[in-house]
CSV table of C-alpha atoms in Angstrom, one decimal:
chain,number,residue,atom,x,y,z
X,19,UNK,CA,-9.9,10.4,-10.8
X,20,UNK,CA,-7.8,8.6,-7.3
X,21,UNK,CA,-6.8,5.7,-7.7
X,22,UNK,CA,-6.5,4.4,-3.8
X,23,UNK,CA,-5.2,0.7,-2.7
X,24,UNK,CA,-6.2,-0.4,0.9
X,25,UNK,CA,-4.2,-3.2,2.6
X,26,UNK,CA,-4.7,-4.8,6.0
X,27,UNK,CA,-5.5,-8.4,6.6
X,28,UNK,CA,-8.6,-7.3,9.0
X,29,UNK,CA,-11.9,-6.6,7.3
X,30,UNK,CA,-13.5,-4.0,9.9
X,31,UNK,CA,-10.2,-1.8,9.7
X,32,UNK,CA,-10.5,-2.1,5.5
X,33,UNK,CA,-14.3,-0.8,6.2
X,34,UNK,CA,-12.9,1.8,8.7
X,35,UNK,CA,-10.3,3.4,6.2
X,36,UNK,CA,-12.8,3.0,3.3
X,37,UNK,CA,-15.6,4.2,5.4
X,38,UNK,CA,-13.2,7.7,6.0
X,39,UNK,CA,-12.1,8.0,2.6
X,40,UNK,CA,-15.5,8.2,1.6
X,41,UNK,CA,-16.5,10.6,4.2
X,42,UNK,CA,-14.2,12.6,2.2
X,43,UNK,CA,-16.8,13.7,-0.4
X,44,UNK,CA,-14.9,13.4,-3.3
X,45,UNK,CA,-16.5,12.2,-6.4
X,46,UNK,CA,-13.2,10.8,-8.5
X,47,UNK,CA,-12.2,8.2,-5.9
X,48,UNK,CA,-11.7,4.8,-7.2
X,49,UNK,CA,-10.6,2.4,-4.0
X,50,UNK,CA,-9.8,-0.7,-3.5
X,51,UNK,CA,-9.1,-3.6,-1.6
X,52,UNK,CA,-6.1,-6.1,-0.5
X,53,UNK,CA,-6.3,-8.6,2.0
X,54,UNK,CA,-2.3,-9.2,2.3
X,55,UNK,CA,0.8,-7.7,0.6
X,56,UNK,CA,1.1,-10.3,-2.3
X,57,UNK,CA,-2.4,-9.4,-3.0
X,58,UNK,CA,-1.5,-5.8,-3.0
X,59,UNK,CA,1.6,-6.0,-5.3
X,60,UNK,CA,-0.4,-7.9,-7.7
X,61,UNK,CA,-3.0,-5.2,-8.1
X,62,UNK,CA,0.1,-2.1,-8.0
X,63,UNK,CA,1.9,-3.7,-10.7
X,64,UNK,CA,-1.6,-4.5,-12.5
X,65,UNK,CA,-2.9,-0.6,-12.3
X,66,UNK,CA,-1.7,2.9,-11.1
X,67,UNK,CA,-2.7,4.1,-7.9
X,68,UNK,CA,-2.3,7.1,-6.6
X,69,UNK,CA,-2.1,6.0,-2.8
X,70,UNK,CA,-1.3,3.2,-0.6
X,71,UNK,CA,-2.4,2.6,2.6
X,72,UNK,CA,-1.3,-0.3,4.1
X,73,UNK,CA,-0.9,-2.4,7.4
X,74,UNK,CA,2.6,-3.2,8.3
X,75,UNK,CA,1.3,-7.0,10.2
X,76,UNK,CA,0.0,-9.3,7.7
X,77,UNK,CA,0.3,-12.7,7.3
X,78,UNK,CA,2.9,-13.9,4.6
X,79,UNK,CA,4.0,-10.4,2.9
X,80,UNK,CA,3.7,-7.9,5.5
X,81,UNK,CA,3.5,-4.5,4.7
X,82,UNK,CA,7.9,-3.8,5.4
X,83,UNK,CA,7.9,-6.6,2.7
X,84,UNK,CA,5.6,-5.0,0.4
X,85,UNK,CA,7.5,-1.6,0.8
X,86,UNK,CA,10.6,-3.2,0.0
X,87,UNK,CA,9.3,-4.5,-3.6
X,88,UNK,CA,7.4,-1.2,-4.3
X,89,UNK,CA,10.4,0.9,-3.7
X,90,UNK,CA,12.6,-1.5,-5.9
X,91,UNK,CA,9.8,-1.1,-8.5
X,92,UNK,CA,10.9,1.5,-11.2
X,93,UNK,CA,6.7,2.0,-11.5
X,94,UNK,CA,5.9,2.1,-8.1
X,95,UNK,CA,8.9,3.5,-6.5
X,96,UNK,CA,7.6,7.2,-6.3
X,97,UNK,CA,4.1,5.9,-4.8
X,98,UNK,CA,2.7,7.9,-2.1
X,99,UNK,CA,2.4,5.4,0.6
X,100,UNK,CA,0.8,5.5,4.1
X,101,UNK,CA,1.5,2.9,7.1
X,102,UNK,CA,-0.3,1.5,9.8
X,103,UNK,CA,1.8,0.2,12.7
X,104,UNK,CA,0.5,-2.1,14.9
X,105,UNK,CA,-0.5,-0.8,18.0
X,106,UNK,CA,2.2,-0.4,20.7
X,107,UNK,CA,4.5,0.9,17.9
X,108,UNK,CA,7.5,2.3,19.4
X,109,UNK,CA,10.3,4.9,18.4
X,110,UNK,CA,12.3,2.2,16.4
X,111,UNK,CA,9.2,0.7,14.8
X,112,UNK,CA,8.3,4.2,13.1
X,113,UNK,CA,11.8,5.0,12.3
X,114,UNK,CA,12.0,1.4,10.1
X,115,UNK,CA,8.8,2.7,8.7
X,116,UNK,CA,10.4,5.9,7.9
X,117,UNK,CA,13.1,4.4,6.3
X,118,UNK,CA,10.8,2.2,4.0
X,119,UNK,CA,10.4,5.9,2.3
X,120,UNK,CA,6.7,5.8,3.3
X,121,UNK,CA,4.9,9.2,3.4
X,122,UNK,CA,3.1,9.1,6.4
X,123,UNK,CA,2.1,6.9,9.3
X,124,UNK,CA,-0.4,6.1,11.9
X,125,UNK,CA,-0.5,4.1,14.9
X,126,UNK,CA,-3.4,1.5,15.3
X,127,UNK,CA,-5.9,2.1,17.0
X,128,UNK,CA,-6.1,5.2,14.9
X,129,UNK,CA,-9.0,8.1,15.2
X,130,UNK,CA,-10.2,9.1,12.3
X,131,UNK,CA,-8.9,12.6,12.0
X,132,UNK,CA,-5.4,11.0,12.2
X,133,UNK,CA,-5.7,8.9,8.8
X,134,UNK,CA,-7.2,12.4,7.6
X,135,UNK,CA,-4.5,14.3,8.3
X,136,UNK,CA,-2.0,11.9,6.8
X,137,UNK,CA,-4.5,11.8,3.6
X,138,UNK,CA,-4.1,15.6,3.5
X,139,UNK,CA,-0.4,15.7,3.9
X,140,UNK,CA,0.3,13.3,1.4
X,141,UNK,CA,-2.7,13.8,-1.3
X,142,UNK,CA,-3.4,17.4,0.0
X,143,UNK,CA,-7.0,16.8,-0.1
């Protein structure tokens, strides 16, 4: 069983990530969604997840703030996380994301195979 949390304020992005995960042909996936970092953090603290896929640019608690909270939480600090960086993200944005302790990243807009490669790298499938 693999529990995955997708976090993005845009429904179309969440749907695209969901469809990509479903296309992995794994019958053991449970996929939840959150629309912002605050909602995601509540979900992460209430249920064990095996992977977090999160946008960085969201109203309220953004992806960087979410990652700071995740890495500061003893129960969550080892959670694998893939960040979806905003279009136009540069070298400094990538370095900042890596400093947050992420497991992988992609830059929006992304092609399905880019996200699939990150998931394979992080999850091994």
